[in-house]
Structure formats: C-alpha cells, structure tokens
Coordinates of C-alpha atoms in Angstrom, one line a residue:
M1 CA -22.5 35.8 38.5
D2 CA -21.9 35.5 34.7
I3 CA -18.4 34.2 35.5
V4 CA -19.8 31.5 37.8
K5 CA -22.4 30.4 35.2
L6 CA -19.6 30.2 32.7
I7 CA -17.5 28.1 34.9
L8 CA -20.4 25.8 35.7
F9 CA -21.2 25.5 32.0
F10 CA -17.7 24.4 31.1
A11 CA -17.7 22.0 34.1
C12 CA -20.9 20.4 32.8
V13 CA -19.6 20.1 29.3
T14 CA -16.4 18.5 30.6
V15 CA -18.4 15.9 32.6
K16 CA -20.5 15.0 29.6
C17 CA -17.5 14.7 27.4
C18 CA -15.8 12.5 29.9
A19 CA -18.9 10.4 30.2
F20 CA -19.1 10.1 26.4
H21 CA -15.4 9.3 26.3
S22 CA -16.0 6.6 29.0
I23 CA -18.8 5.1 26.9
I24 CA -16.5 4.9 23.9
L25 CA -13.7 3.5 25.9
G26 CA -16.1 1.1 27.5
Q27 CA -17.2 -0.2 24.0
Q28 CA -13.6 -0.4 23.0
N29 CA -12.6 -2.2 26.2
N30 CA -15.5 -4.6 25.7
R31 CA -14.3 -5.5 22.2
T32 CA -10.7 -5.8 23.5
T33 CA -11.9 -8.0 26.4
Q34 CA -14.0 -10.1 24.0
R35 CA -11.0 -10.5 21.7
H36 CA -8.7 -11.5 24.6
R37 CA -11.2 -14.1 25.8
T38 CA -11.5 -15.6 22.3
L39 CA -7.7 -15.8 21.9
Q40 CA -7.4 -17.2 25.4
S41 CA -10.0 -19.9 24.6
L42 CA -8.0 -20.8 21.5
I43 CA -4.9 -21.4 23.7
E44 CA -6.7 -23.3 26.4
N45 CA -9.2 -25.0 24.1
N46 CA -11.9 -24.4 26.6
M47 CA -15.3 -26.1 26.0
P48 CA -18.2 -23.8 25.6
D49 CA -21.1 -23.7 28.0
E50 CA -23.0 -26.9 27.2
N51 CA -26.3 -25.2 28.0
N52 CA -25.9 -22.9 25.1
F53 CA -26.9 -23.6 21.5
R54 CA -24.2 -23.2 18.9
I55 CA -23.6 -23.9 15.2
G56 CA -20.2 -24.1 13.6
Y57 CA -19.8 -23.4 9.9
V58 CA -17.0 -23.5 7.4
A59 CA -17.1 -23.9 3.6
D60 CA -14.7 -24.0 0.6
V61 CA -11.8 -25.6 2.3
E62 CA -11.1 -27.2 -1.1
G63 CA -8.6 -29.7 0.1
H64 CA -6.5 -27.3 2.2
W65 CA -5.8 -29.7 5.1
D66 CA -3.7 -27.3 7.0
Y67 CA -6.4 -24.7 6.9
F68 CA -9.0 -27.3 8.3
L69 CA -6.6 -28.3 11.1
E70 CA -6.3 -24.6 12.1
Y71 CA -10.1 -24.2 11.9
V72 CA -10.8 -27.1 14.2
Q73 CA -8.2 -25.8 16.7
R74 CA -10.1 -22.6 16.9
S75 CA -13.6 -24.1 16.8
N76 CA -16.0 -24.1 19.8
V77 CA -17.9 -26.9 18.1
L78 CA -15.4 -29.4 16.8
F79 CA -12.4 -31.1 18.5
W80 CA -10.1 -34.0 18.0
E81 CA -10.2 -37.1 20.2
E82 CA -7.4 -39.7 20.3
H83 CA -8.5 -42.8 18.5
E84 CA -7.7 -46.2 19.7
G85 CA -8.7 -49.4 17.9
H86 CA -8.4 -51.5 14.8
N87 CA -6.8 -48.7 12.7
N88 CA -3.8 -48.3 14.9
N89 CA -3.3 -52.1 14.8
I90 CA -3.4 -52.2 11.0
I91 CA -0.5 -49.9 10.6
S92 CA 1.1 -49.9 14.0
S93 CA 4.5 -50.8 12.7
T94 CA 4.4 -48.0 10.1
T95 CA 3.3 -45.4 12.6
T96 CA 5.8 -46.4 15.3
N97 CA 8.9 -46.9 13.2
N98 CA 8.5 -44.1 10.7
C99 CA 6.5 -41.2 12.2
G100 CA 5.4 -42.0 15.7
I101 CA 1.9 -41.0 14.5
T102 CA -1.1 -40.6 16.8
F103 CA -4.5 -41.0 15.2
Q104 CA -7.3 -38.7 16.2
R105 CA -11.0 -38.7 15.3
L106 CA -13.1 -35.6 14.6
K107 CA -15.8 -35.1 17.3
L108 CA -18.7 -32.7 18.0
R109 CA -19.3 -31.0 21.3
P110 CA -22.7 -31.4 23.1
N111 CA -25.6 -29.1 22.1
T112 CA -24.0 -28.1 18.9
H113 CA -24.4 -28.5 15.1
F114 CA -21.8 -28.3 12.4
V115 CA -22.4 -27.3 8.8
Y116 CA -19.9 -27.9 6.1
G117 CA -21.0 -25.5 3.3
G118 CA -19.7 -27.4 0.2
D119 CA -16.6 -27.5 -2.1
S120 CA -14.5 -30.0 -0.2
V121 CA -11.9 -30.7 -3.0
D122 CA -9.6 -29.3 -5.6
K123 CA -7.2 -26.7 -4.3
G124 CA -4.9 -28.6 -1.8
P125 CA -3.3 -31.9 -1.0
G126 CA -6.0 -32.9 1.5
D127 CA -9.1 -33.8 -0.6
I128 CA -9.3 -37.4 0.6
R129 CA -8.5 -36.7 4.2
L130 CA -11.1 -33.9 4.4
C131 CA -13.9 -35.9 2.9
R132 CA -13.1 -38.9 5.1
A133 CA -13.1 -36.8 8.3
L134 CA -16.4 -35.0 7.4
V135 CA -18.2 -38.2 6.4
D136 CA -17.1 -40.0 9.6
L137 CA -18.3 -37.0 11.6
K138 CA -21.7 -37.1 9.8
K139 CA -22.0 -40.9 10.6
Q140 CA -21.3 -40.3 14.3
Y141 CA -23.8 -37.4 14.6
P142 CA -26.3 -37.8 11.7
D143 CA -28.8 -35.3 13.0
H144 CA -26.3 -32.6 14.1
V145 CA -23.8 -32.6 11.2
H146 CA -24.9 -31.2 7.8
L147 CA -22.8 -31.6 4.7
L148 CA -23.7 -29.5 1.7
V149 CA -22.8 -30.0 -1.9
G150 CA -20.8 -27.4 -3.9
N151 CA -20.1 -27.2 -7.5
R152 CA -16.6 -28.7 -7.0
D153 CA -18.1 -31.7 -5.3
L154 CA -20.8 -32.4 -7.9
N155 CA -18.7 -31.7 -11.1
K156 CA -16.5 -34.7 -10.3
L157 CA -19.4 -37.0 -11.4
R158 CA -18.1 -36.3 -15.0
F159 CA -15.0 -38.5 -14.4
S160 CA -17.0 -41.7 -14.7
S161 CA -18.2 -41.1 -18.2
E162 CA -15.5 -38.8 -19.6
L163 CA -12.6 -40.9 -18.5
S164 CA -14.2 -44.3 -19.4
D165 CA -12.5 -46.6 -21.9
D166 CA -15.3 -46.0 -24.4
D167 CA -15.1 -42.2 -24.2
M168 CA -11.3 -42.4 -24.7
K169 CA -12.0 -43.8 -28.2
R170 CA -13.7 -40.6 -29.4
P171 CA -11.9 -38.6 -32.0
I172 CA -9.8 -35.8 -30.4
E173 CA -11.5 -33.2 -32.5
D174 CA -14.9 -34.1 -31.1
I175 CA -13.9 -33.0 -27.6
K176 CA -14.7 -29.3 -27.5
R177 CA -14.0 -26.6 -25.0
P178 CA -16.5 -26.3 -22.2
F179 CA -19.7 -24.7 -23.4
W180 CA -19.7 -22.2 -20.5
D181 CA -16.2 -20.9 -21.1
S182 CA -15.3 -19.6 -24.6
N183 CA -11.7 -18.8 -23.4
A184 CA -10.9 -22.3 -22.4
K185 CA -8.8 -24.6 -24.6
S186 CA -10.3 -27.6 -26.4
Y187 CA -8.8 -31.0 -25.8
K188 CA -7.0 -30.8 -29.1
E189 CA -5.5 -27.4 -28.3
H190 CA -4.3 -28.8 -25.0
L191 CA -2.6 -31.8 -26.6
E192 CA -0.9 -29.5 -29.1
E193 CA 0.4 -27.4 -26.3
V194 CA 1.7 -30.6 -24.5
K195 CA 3.3 -31.8 -27.7
Q196 CA 5.7 -28.9 -27.8
T197 CA 7.5 -30.5 -24.8
H198 CA 7.9 -33.9 -26.4
A199 CA 9.9 -35.4 -29.2
A200 CA 9.3 -34.2 -32.8
D201 CA 7.9 -37.5 -33.9
C202 CA 5.3 -37.6 -31.0
T203 CA 1.8 -37.5 -32.3
L204 CA -1.5 -36.2 -30.7
D205 CA -2.7 -39.8 -30.7
D206 CA 0.4 -40.8 -28.7
L207 CA -0.5 -38.2 -26.1
N208 CA -4.2 -39.0 -26.0
T209 CA -4.2 -40.9 -22.7
K210 CA -6.4 -40.8 -19.6
T211 CA -3.6 -38.8 -17.9
E212 CA -3.8 -36.0 -20.4
R213 CA -7.6 -36.1 -20.6
L214 CA -7.7 -35.7 -16.8
R215 CA -5.1 -32.9 -16.8
W216 CA -7.1 -31.1 -19.5
M217 CA -10.4 -31.5 -17.6
L218 CA -8.9 -30.2 -14.3
K219 CA -7.1 -27.3 -15.9
H220 CA -9.5 -26.1 -18.6
T221 CA -12.9 -27.3 -17.5
L222 CA -12.8 -27.4 -13.7
G223 CA -10.5 -24.5 -12.8
C224 CA -8.0 -26.4 -10.8
P225 CA -4.7 -26.8 -12.7
D226 CA -2.7 -27.9 -9.7
T227 CA -5.0 -30.6 -8.5
F228 CA -3.3 -33.5 -10.4
E229 CA 0.0 -32.9 -8.5
F230 CA -1.8 -32.3 -5.2
R231 CA -3.4 -35.7 -5.6
R232 CA 0.0 -37.3 -6.3
E233 CA 1.2 -35.7 -3.0
E234 CA -1.8 -37.0 -1.0
I235 CA -1.5 -40.5 -2.4
A236 CA 2.2 -40.6 -1.3
Y237 CA 1.1 -39.4 2.1
L238 CA -1.7 -41.8 2.6
D239 CA 0.4 -44.7 1.4
K240 CA 3.1 -43.9 4.0
I241 CA 0.6 -43.3 6.8
Y242 CA -1.9 -46.1 6.2
G243 CA 0.4 -48.6 4.6
S244 CA -1.7 -48.8 1.4
Y245 CA -3.7 -46.7 -1.0
P246 CA -6.4 -47.1 -2.1
P247 CA -7.7 -48.9 1.0
T248 CA -7.9 -52.7 0.7
C249 CA -11.1 -54.6 1.3
E250 CA -9.9 -55.3 4.8
T251 CA -9.4 -51.7 5.7
H252 CA -12.4 -50.1 3.8
E253 CA -14.5 -50.2 6.9
S254 CA -12.0 -48.5 9.2
S255 CA -9.7 -46.4 7.1
P256 CA -11.9 -43.4 6.9
V257 CA -12.2 -43.1 10.7
P258 CA -8.8 -42.1 12.0
T259 CA -7.1 -38.9 10.9
V260 CA -3.5 -38.0 11.3
L261 CA -3.0 -34.5 12.8
H262 CA 0.1 -33.7 10.7
R263 CA 0.3 -30.6 8.7
T264 CA 1.1 -31.4 5.1
N265 CA 4.8 -30.5 5.2
D266 CA 5.5 -32.3 8.5
V267 CA 5.8 -35.7 6.9
D268 CA 8.4 -36.5 4.2
V269 CA 6.9 -38.4 1.3
D270 CA 8.4 -39.7 -1.9
T271 CA 6.0 -38.5 -4.7
T272 CA 8.2 -40.0 -7.4
K273 CA 6.9 -43.5 -6.5
V274 CA 3.3 -42.3 -7.5
T275 CA 2.8 -42.7 -11.2
D276 CA 0.5 -40.7 -13.4
E277 CA -1.7 -43.8 -13.8
D278 CA -1.9 -44.0 -9.9
V279 CA -3.3 -40.5 -9.9
V280 CA -5.8 -41.2 -12.6
E281 CA -6.9 -44.3 -10.8
S282 CA -7.3 -42.3 -7.5
F283 CA -9.7 -39.8 -9.1
N284 CA -11.7 -42.6 -10.5
Y285 CA -11.7 -44.6 -7.3
E286 CA -12.8 -41.7 -5.0
I287 CA -15.9 -40.9 -7.1
N288 CA -16.8 -44.3 -8.6
H289 CA -16.2 -46.8 -5.8
S290 CA -19.0 -47.0 -3.2
E291 CA -16.4 -46.4 -0.5
G292 CA -14.6 -43.6 -2.3
S293 CA -14.2 -40.5 -0.1
L294 CA -16.0 -38.1 -2.5
R295 CA -18.7 -40.7 -3.3
Q296 CA -19.4 -41.1 0.4
Y297 CA -19.4 -37.3 0.9
L298 CA -22.1 -36.9 -1.8
H299 CA -24.1 -39.8 -0.4
H300 CA -24.3 -38.1 3.0
A301 CA -24.7 -34.5 1.7
S302 CA -27.7 -32.2 1.0
I303 CA -28.3 -29.2 -1.3
A304 CA -29.8 -27.2 1.5
S305 CA -30.3 -27.4 5.2
I306 CA -32.4 -25.5 7.8
I307 CA -31.5 -25.2 11.5
G308 CA -34.0 -23.1 13.3
N309 CA -34.0 -19.6 11.9
T310 CA -31.0 -20.2 9.6
I311 CA -30.9 -21.7 6.1
F312 CA -27.7 -22.9 4.5
V313 CA -26.9 -23.4 0.8
H314 CA -23.7 -23.3 -1.1
G315 CA -24.6 -20.5 -3.6
A316 CA -27.5 -18.0 -3.1
I317 CA -31.2 -17.7 -2.6
D318 CA -32.4 -15.0 -4.9
R319 CA -35.4 -14.1 -7.0
L320 CA -34.4 -16.7 -9.6
T321 CA -33.6 -19.7 -7.2
M322 CA -36.3 -19.2 -4.6
R323 CA -39.0 -21.8 -4.7
F324 CA -37.4 -23.4 -7.9
V325 CA -36.6 -27.1 -8.1
P326 CA -35.2 -28.2 -11.4
S327 CA -36.6 -31.1 -13.5
K328 CA -34.8 -34.5 -12.9
Y329 CA -34.4 -34.5 -16.7
S330 CA -32.3 -31.4 -16.7
K331 CA -29.3 -31.5 -19.0
F332 CA -25.7 -30.4 -18.5
D333 CA -25.8 -28.2 -21.6
L334 CA -27.1 -25.0 -22.9
P335 CA -30.9 -25.2 -22.4
T336 CA -33.2 -25.6 -25.4
S337 CA -36.3 -24.5 -23.4
P338 CA -37.3 -20.8 -23.5
P339 CA -36.1 -18.7 -20.6
P340 CA -38.4 -18.3 -17.6
S341 CA -39.9 -14.9 -16.6
F342 CA -37.0 -13.4 -14.6
A343 CA -39.0 -10.5 -13.2
E344 CA -41.7 -12.7 -11.6
P345 CA -41.0 -16.4 -11.9
S346 CA -44.2 -18.3 -12.7
I347 CA -45.5 -21.4 -10.9
D348 CA -46.3 -22.8 -14.3
I349 CA -42.9 -23.8 -15.7
A350 CA -41.8 -26.6 -18.0
D351 CA -38.3 -27.3 -16.7
G352 CA -39.0 -27.8 -13.0
M353 CA -41.5 -26.9 -10.3
M354 CA -42.1 -24.1 -7.9
I355 CA -42.7 -24.8 -4.2
D356 CA -44.1 -22.2 -1.9
D357 CA -43.2 -23.6 1.5
V358 CA -39.5 -23.1 2.3
H359 CA -39.1 -26.4 4.3
E360 CA -40.8 -28.4 1.5
W361 CA -38.6 -26.6 -1.0
V362 CA -35.5 -27.7 0.9
Q363 CA -36.8 -31.3 1.2
S364 CA -37.5 -31.4 -2.6
L365 CA -34.0 -30.1 -3.4
N366 CA -32.4 -32.8 -1.3
E367 CA -34.6 -35.4 -2.9
Y368 CA -33.4 -34.1 -6.3
L369 CA -29.8 -34.7 -5.1
H370 CA -30.4 -38.2 -3.9
D371 CA -32.5 -39.2 -7.0
G372 CA -29.6 -37.9 -9.1
L373 CA -27.1 -39.9 -7.2
K374 CA -29.2 -43.1 -7.6
D375 CA -29.3 -42.3 -11.4
F376 CA -25.5 -41.9 -11.4
E377 CA -25.0 -45.2 -9.6
S378 CA -27.2 -47.1 -11.9
R379 CA -25.7 -45.8 -15.2
P380 CA -22.4 -43.9 -14.6
H381 CA -21.4 -44.0 -18.3
W382 CA -22.8 -42.5 -21.5
N383 CA -25.4 -44.5 -23.5
E384 CA -24.5 -45.6 -27.0
E385 CA -25.7 -42.4 -28.6
R386 CA -23.8 -40.3 -26.0
T387 CA -27.0 -38.4 -25.3
S388 CA -27.6 -39.5 -21.7
R389 CA -25.7 -40.5 -18.6
G390 CA -26.6 -41.0 -15.0
G391 CA -26.2 -37.9 -12.7
E392 CA -26.7 -35.5 -15.6
A393 CA -29.2 -33.5 -13.6
L394 CA -26.7 -33.0 -10.8
L395 CA -24.1 -31.7 -13.3
A396 CA -26.8 -29.3 -14.5
I397 CA -27.7 -27.8 -11.2
Q398 CA -24.0 -26.8 -10.5
N399 CA -23.9 -24.9 -13.8
R400 CA -25.7 -21.5 -14.1
P401 CA -26.2 -21.5 -17.9
S402 CA -27.8 -25.0 -17.8
M403 CA -30.3 -23.6 -15.2
W404 CA -31.0 -20.3 -16.9
G405 CA -29.3 -18.6 -14.0
R406 CA -31.4 -20.5 -11.3
S407 CA -28.7 -22.5 -9.6
V408 CA -28.9 -22.4 -5.8
V409 CA -25.5 -24.2 -5.8
C410 CA -23.7 -21.7 -8.0
N411 CA -25.5 -18.3 -7.8
S412 CA -23.6 -16.0 -5.6
Y413 CA -24.0 -12.7 -3.7
A414 CA -20.2 -11.9 -3.6
D415 CA -18.5 -9.3 -5.7
G416 CA -15.4 -7.4 -4.9
G417 CA -15.0 -9.0 -1.5
V418 CA -18.5 -7.8 -0.4
V419 CA -22.1 -8.8 -0.8
A420 CA -23.2 -5.9 -3.1
T421 CA -21.5 -3.4 -5.4
D422 CA -22.9 -0.9 -7.9
D423 CA -21.0 -2.6 -10.7
A424 CA -22.5 -6.0 -9.9
E425 CA -26.0 -4.4 -10.0
E426 CA -25.4 -3.0 -13.5
Q427 CA -24.0 -6.4 -14.7
R428 CA -27.0 -8.1 -13.3
K429 CA -29.4 -5.8 -15.2
Q430 CA -27.4 -6.3 -18.4
A431 CA -27.4 -10.1 -18.0
L432 CA -31.1 -10.3 -17.5
R433 CA -31.6 -8.1 -20.6
V434 CA -29.3 -10.3 -22.8
A435 CA -30.8 -13.5 -21.5
E436 CA -34.4 -12.4 -22.4
E437 CA -33.8 -10.5 -25.6
E438 CA -31.0 -12.7 -27.1
L439 CA -32.1 -16.0 -25.4
N440 CA -28.6 -16.4 -24.2
P441 CA -28.2 -18.4 -20.9
L442 CA -24.4 -17.7 -20.9
A443 CA -25.2 -14.2 -19.8
F444 CA -25.5 -15.5 -16.2
E445 CA -21.9 -16.6 -15.9
G446 CA -20.3 -14.4 -13.2
V447 CA -23.4 -12.4 -12.3
A448 CA -24.0 -11.6 -8.6
S449 CA -27.4 -12.0 -7.0
N450 CA -29.2 -9.0 -5.6
V451 CA -28.8 -9.2 -1.8
F452 CA -31.1 -6.2 -1.3
D453 CA -34.1 -7.9 -3.1
Q454 CA -37.0 -7.9 -0.7
A455 CA -38.9 -10.7 -2.5
P456 CA -36.7 -13.6 -1.4
A457 CA -36.3 -12.0 2.0
D458 CA -40.1 -11.8 2.5
W459 CA -40.5 -15.4 1.3
L460 CA -38.0 -16.6 3.9
L461 CA -39.3 -14.4 6.7
A462 CA -42.8 -15.8 6.1
H463 CA -41.5 -19.2 7.0
G464 CA -39.4 -18.2 10.0
I465 CA -36.0 -17.9 8.3
K466 CA -34.1 -14.9 9.3
R467 CA -30.5 -15.7 8.2
I468 CA -28.8 -17.1 5.1
V469 CA -25.3 -18.6 5.3
V470 CA -23.4 -19.4 2.1
G471 CA -20.0 -19.9 0.6
H472 CA -19.0 -20.5 -3.0
K473 CA -17.4 -17.2 -4.1
P474 CA -14.5 -15.4 -2.3
T475 CA -15.3 -12.4 -0.1
G476 CA -11.8 -11.2 0.7
D477 CA -9.9 -11.8 4.0
C478 CA -13.0 -12.2 6.2
P479 CA -16.7 -13.1 5.7
A480 CA -19.0 -10.6 4.1
V481 CA -22.3 -9.9 6.0
L482 CA -25.5 -8.0 5.1
S483 CA -27.1 -6.7 8.3
S484 CA -30.7 -7.8 8.9
A485 CA -31.5 -4.1 9.2
Y486 CA -31.7 -4.0 5.4
T487 CA -34.3 -6.7 4.4
G488 CA -35.0 -8.4 7.7
V489 CA -32.8 -11.3 6.7
E490 CA -29.1 -11.4 7.7
V491 CA -26.9 -12.8 4.9
C492 CA -23.4 -14.2 5.6
S493 CA -21.0 -15.1 2.8
V494 CA -18.0 -17.0 4.1
D495 CA -15.6 -18.1 1.3
T496 CA -12.1 -16.7 2.1
S497 CA -10.2 -18.9 -0.4
F498 CA -8.7 -15.9 -2.2
A499 CA -7.7 -13.8 0.8
R500 CA -4.1 -13.2 0.4
R501 CA -3.2 -9.5 0.1
R502 CA -0.5 -8.8 -2.4
D503 CA -0.4 -5.1 -1.5
I504 CA 1.2 -5.8 1.8
S505 CA 4.1 -8.0 3.1
T506 CA 3.4 -10.3 6.1
G507 CA 6.8 -11.9 6.1
E508 CA 7.5 -15.6 6.1
K509 CA 4.0 -16.7 7.1
S510 CA 2.3 -15.1 4.1
N511 CA 1.6 -18.4 2.4
R512 CA 0.6 -20.4 5.4
F513 CA -2.6 -21.7 3.8
G514 CA -1.4 -21.5 0.2
V515 CA -0.6 -18.8 -2.3
N516 CA -4.2 -17.6 -2.6
R517 CA -5.4 -18.0 1.0
G518 CA -2.3 -16.4 2.6
D519 CA -2.7 -16.2 6.4
A520 CA -6.4 -15.4 6.6
I521 CA -8.7 -17.8 8.4
A522 CA -12.3 -17.3 9.5
L523 CA -14.4 -19.0 12.3
V524 CA -18.1 -18.4 11.8
E525 CA -20.5 -19.6 14.5
I526 CA -24.1 -19.0 15.4
A527 CA -24.7 -18.9 19.2
G528 CA -27.6 -18.3 21.4
S529 CA -30.2 -19.7 23.8
D530 CA -31.8 -21.9 21.1
C531 CA -32.0 -22.4 17.3
N532 CA -34.5 -19.5 16.9
Y533 CA -32.9 -16.9 19.1
N534 CA -29.2 -16.4 18.4
R535 CA -26.5 -14.2 17.0
L536 CA -23.7 -14.5 14.5
E537 CA -20.2 -14.7 16.0
M538 CA -17.1 -14.3 13.7
S539 CA -13.5 -14.4 14.6
G540 CA -10.2 -15.2 12.9
T541 CA -7.1 -13.7 11.3
L542 CA -7.1 -11.1 8.6
A543 CA -4.7 -11.3 5.7
D544 CA -2.3 -8.9 7.4
G545 CA -2.1 -11.1 10.5
T546 CA -4.5 -9.1 12.7
E547 CA -6.8 -11.1 14.9
Y548 CA -10.5 -10.1 15.2
S549 CA -13.5 -11.4 17.3
N550 CA -16.9 -9.9 16.6
T551 CA -20.5 -10.4 17.7
H552 CA -23.4 -9.4 15.5
P553 CA -26.8 -8.4 16.9
H554 CA -29.2 -11.1 18.0
I555 CA -31.8 -12.4 15.6
G556 CA -34.9 -14.1 16.9
N557 CA -38.0 -13.7 18.9
N558 CA -36.7 -11.0 21.2
E559 CA -36.1 -8.3 18.5
D560 CA -35.6 -5.6 21.1
A561 CA -32.5 -7.1 22.7
I562 CA -29.6 -4.7 22.2
T563 CA -26.6 -6.9 21.8
G564 CA -23.8 -7.1 19.3
D565 CA -22.2 -4.5 17.1
S566 CA -24.9 -2.9 15.0
I567 CA -22.4 -1.3 12.6
L568 CA -21.1 -4.6 11.3
G569 CA -22.6 -5.7 7.9
K570 CA -23.6 -2.2 6.8
K571 CA -22.5 0.1 4.0
T572 CA -20.9 3.5 4.6
V573 CA -21.9 6.7 2.8
D574 CA -18.8 6.5 0.6
G575 CA -19.4 3.0 -0.5
W576 CA -17.3 0.8 1.8
W577 CA -18.7 -2.2 3.8
V578 CA -18.0 -2.6 7.5
K579 CA -16.7 -6.2 7.8
A580 CA -15.0 -6.5 11.1
S581 CA -14.1 -4.7 14.3
V582 CA -10.5 -4.8 15.2
S583 CA -9.4 -3.4 18.6
D584 CA -10.4 0.3 18.5
S585 CA -11.1 0.5 14.7
Y586 CA -13.1 -1.1 11.9
H587 CA -11.9 -3.2 9.0
L588 CA -13.6 -2.0 5.8
C589 CA -13.8 -3.4 2.3
R590 CA -14.9 -2.5 -1.2
G591 CA -14.2 -3.8 -4.7
K592 CA -15.2 -4.8 -8.1
G593 CA -15.1 -8.3 -9.5
R594 CA -11.9 -9.9 -8.2
T595 CA -10.4 -6.6 -7.2
V596 CA -10.6 -5.9 -3.5
E597 CA -9.6 -2.9 -1.4
Y598 CA -9.3 -2.5 2.3
D599 CA -9.4 0.4 4.8
T600 CA -9.1 0.9 8.5
R601 CA -11.2 3.5 10.3
S602 CA -12.0 4.6 13.8
E603 CA -15.6 4.3 15.0
E604 CA -16.1 8.0 14.7
D605 CA -15.1 7.9 11.0
V606 CA -17.6 5.2 10.1
V607 CA -20.8 6.8 8.8
V608 CA -23.4 4.3 7.7
C609 CA -25.5 4.9 4.6
H610 CA -29.2 4.7 5.4
Q611 CA -30.3 3.7 1.8
F612 CA -32.1 0.4 1.8
L613 CA -32.2 0.3 5.6
K614 CA -35.6 -0.8 6.9
R615 CA -35.0 -0.1 10.6

C-alpha cells in the first residue's frame, strides 16, 4: 500500500511539474509568437486594426535621417505615400536624369496619434528634412500630431542675436564660456586653438568670423561639434535633390512637402561646393526666416501635450517642475532671485506661477512657448545695452540653472541607462543641499529627478493622468520604464541616442545609425480600446542586434485586467532593471551616470525587489 501511495505521489508531482512547465512554455511561446507577428508586420507593412486606438512616439532623432526612415518603416502609426504634384514638376529633370528619385509624403494612419518628443536637430545630416517632414505631417493632421520642443530645438534661438552683425563687433575677450559649463572654452580660447593651424602672422581678429563664432557655439556651448559639417552635407544633398537651397520664393510653399526616401549615403553629393558661408547662412535661414524648417517646427510645437491618460514632455515632471510655469520675464542666465522651497514648492512665488489643474498647467506652458516665440519674432536681436532680446524666456526654460532646477524641458529621470539609481539619489540630495545653503543654481546640472516621488504621481493621478512619456536623456539600447506598480503612474523614458555597446562587436552594421546610436532602434506605441484604457507596447533592436517585442500591463479604467508582462519596468533585488523580454529571457540594465551595464537572465532568475511597490 505504501508503495502504491508513493507511486501515486510521484505521478502527481510529475503532472504538476509538467503543467507548470507547460505554463512557462506557453508564456515563452506567446512572447515568441508576439515577436514573430511584429517582425512579420514589419516585412508586410500591415495596417493595424482601424478600430483600435494607437499613439506612436519617438524623440531625440536629432537629425539622424536614416534612423527616422527605419522608425517609419517599423511604425504602426506612420507611413509614406507617393507624392505627385507641383514638387515633382519643379525638379523633374533633376530627379529623372540624376537619381530617378520618387518623392513620398509622411502620412498618419486612421484612429491614431503621433507624438514627436523634441530634439529634432544637431547630431546628423538630416535636420532640415526631419523638421520639414514633421511640420508637414502636423499641418495635415493638426489635432492628431503633437510636436514637442526639446532643448536642442529651443537653444537655436540664440543664433539670431549672437551671430548678428552687431554682435560680431563685440571684443573677443567679452565672449565668455557658457555660464552653465565651467569646463567649456571661451571664444578667445577657441580662436587661439584654431590659430595654431594657420599661418604665423594670422591674428585672432583675422579668425573672428561668423564661421568661427558658429563653430565655437556648436562645439563649446551646444554640445554638437560635428553639426557644422553635417549641415554642409545636407545642403549639398538638398541642392542636388531640389535643384536649389535655400528654397526660392516660388518653391517655399511646396518644398517642405515631399521627402526623398534615400538613406544619406545612397546619393553622391559634392560637399566641396558648399562654402563655410553657405553653412552659416543655412543656420540663420532655418531659424530666422518665417519658412525656415526649425522656425516652422517651433511655431507648430508645444512644451507639453496630453492624450487621454498620458502626458508627454521632453524632460521630466517632478516635485520641482509640477504645477510651475515660469515668468515670461525669465532670463537665460544665473538667477538673481532667491531659490524656491524645494521640499514643498509654494504657490506664492516671485518668478512664475503655480497651477493646480494639470490640463490648465499644460495650456499655460504652451502659451508661455507661443508668447516667447512672438517675442522672438518681434525683436530677434539684442537691445543697445545688450540686456534684453526676444525669446529670452524660451532660452531660460531649456536651461536648468536659469530655472533653479525647474525645467520641464531639461529635467530628466535617466541615469545609467535606467530611471533610478542609488547614485543619482545621493547626487540629488547633495544638489538640493548646495542649492539651498550656497544659493548655487549650478548644482542642478546633471541631476536626475526622483521617479519614485509620490507627490507628482498623486497630482497627476488626481487629474486622470496615469502615464508620463519623455525623452531628453539617453537610457541605453532600449527605453527605460518605471512600472505603474510603484507610484500608480507609469513612466517611459525613450532616448536611445547613446545606445552603441562598445563591449561587444556586432560586425559591419555596428554604426548603422551613427557612432553613438549603433544598431539600436526603439518603437514605442500606446495601444488600446481608447485613449484612457491602453497599454505600452515596445519593440525594436537592441545594440547587439537582437529583436524584441513587448507588451506592458494595461493602464486605465479596468485595473483588474491581466494583460502584458508585469515584470517589465521593475527593479530586481540585486539592483538591475528589467527593460525588455527577449525570446525566453529578460534584458536587464544598470549603471551610473553615462556608464551602462547589461545582463541577460531567464525568467526564473529574475527576482523583483518589492521596495517602493504599492501593489
């Protein structure tokens, strides 16, 4: 009898183990099937079900045209449509004889929205093409396309005043290093460095041209040393494709519409014909002319946007930025006003206003942007005393020290490729102490926002917002997510602009999207039955070439719905963050500052830390 019971016991255990194994295999098979379907849709370019609600999101493309082409190819929201019309006629001889070019126009699928999260320019040879394509899309679908401003978009407003003829007359010694970066070179130091490559009798005054002023600004004040040559390349490309650059008065109306679906290296261009003066003129034209690509982008953009239960900003919504709208008299400089109360920001502030309702806050921020652009248009240059210029408030909001750390455009959750690290927490505490005790606004440079802070989460939840989507600061080779299980608000940080892994070799493709991006690309979409009940879907390619396709749990009215992978966006007991599910394993990440590490673990080896978890 005992032997029979023993046999039955082992038989029962075997059945249970097989059942458990089948469940695990089923989960793995579901992920594999989901990944297969995603890859298949990329190949067949199938349209999504038009009865479903879907938002597409991308940010920080920064002029990487090839990256954007790949993004659109993968997108369930955007697609290209062959364009026939006036533009083809304008340059038909050029297209037919030289390249056999087909023009296409960016379009939006039915029942969808698209959000571009800011930072359209600076790091690739596609600044102008990207801005034109995005603006044209916005004009076609004004209520369904949302363009956000990033720091790289706003800071180009400086060109009007700082490259003007009057400003070029200033003594070289008066042009200091940027106040927010003590390690940057002054203009004089830059010219002295350039002088070493010129004849011995060359003076600093000889080198003091708009070309060198612009090169200095790009390299030492805007963090994009290669942009000058990228623009030269794009000018040569546009001149060959469109027959002229900048557009003539006859082609202004139509030239932004068509887009040539060539990857940058597919068309041979002669950059030697583009002079330094042409490059300088291009930067001035694109921001100063009413039809300039970046000027148009800013004109059609917002600081923040809300779609249903999701809010989009470029930077971060934290205890310092929540409810705060800066004064329209804000200066792009170190503030002279005393710091606000960082622990509990007061409604009674001298350098702005606090707004309780989230939707009214977004509306006020966007009015701040549009008022600033009107100010810029009315007086783009310095006054005689060089104490005021139009658009100064917009330059201020994209600079954290100018805002006492309250920039919704430039604050950021990201650190070490994830949305929270112990090191970032210590740096934040130190920064707040220095800012208050030493009255030093520079303490906020590089500080990450506290993604676990319940105060901004409760504020958003009280107004129906359950998800924040941002860009701005790199998060490794795929987006970094904070599960809504922590604060009730899901946070998704999507900048993959520094994704290349130098610890591995991926062969000839390793620089497909540039030396920093590598092969990594991310597709972030929000899908569901409507704008208030939906889920985060992420897919793409990791830096090592691995494809992934993941669905996060639903967020909305039906909180009991069990869908998606609940492990994604959570922290493990040993300090790693679960970022993606890849076949039968998970892609994990941890880091510090700009250092990022990766690991791959099976589902059984991922143990989630329950600290901070609310549910």
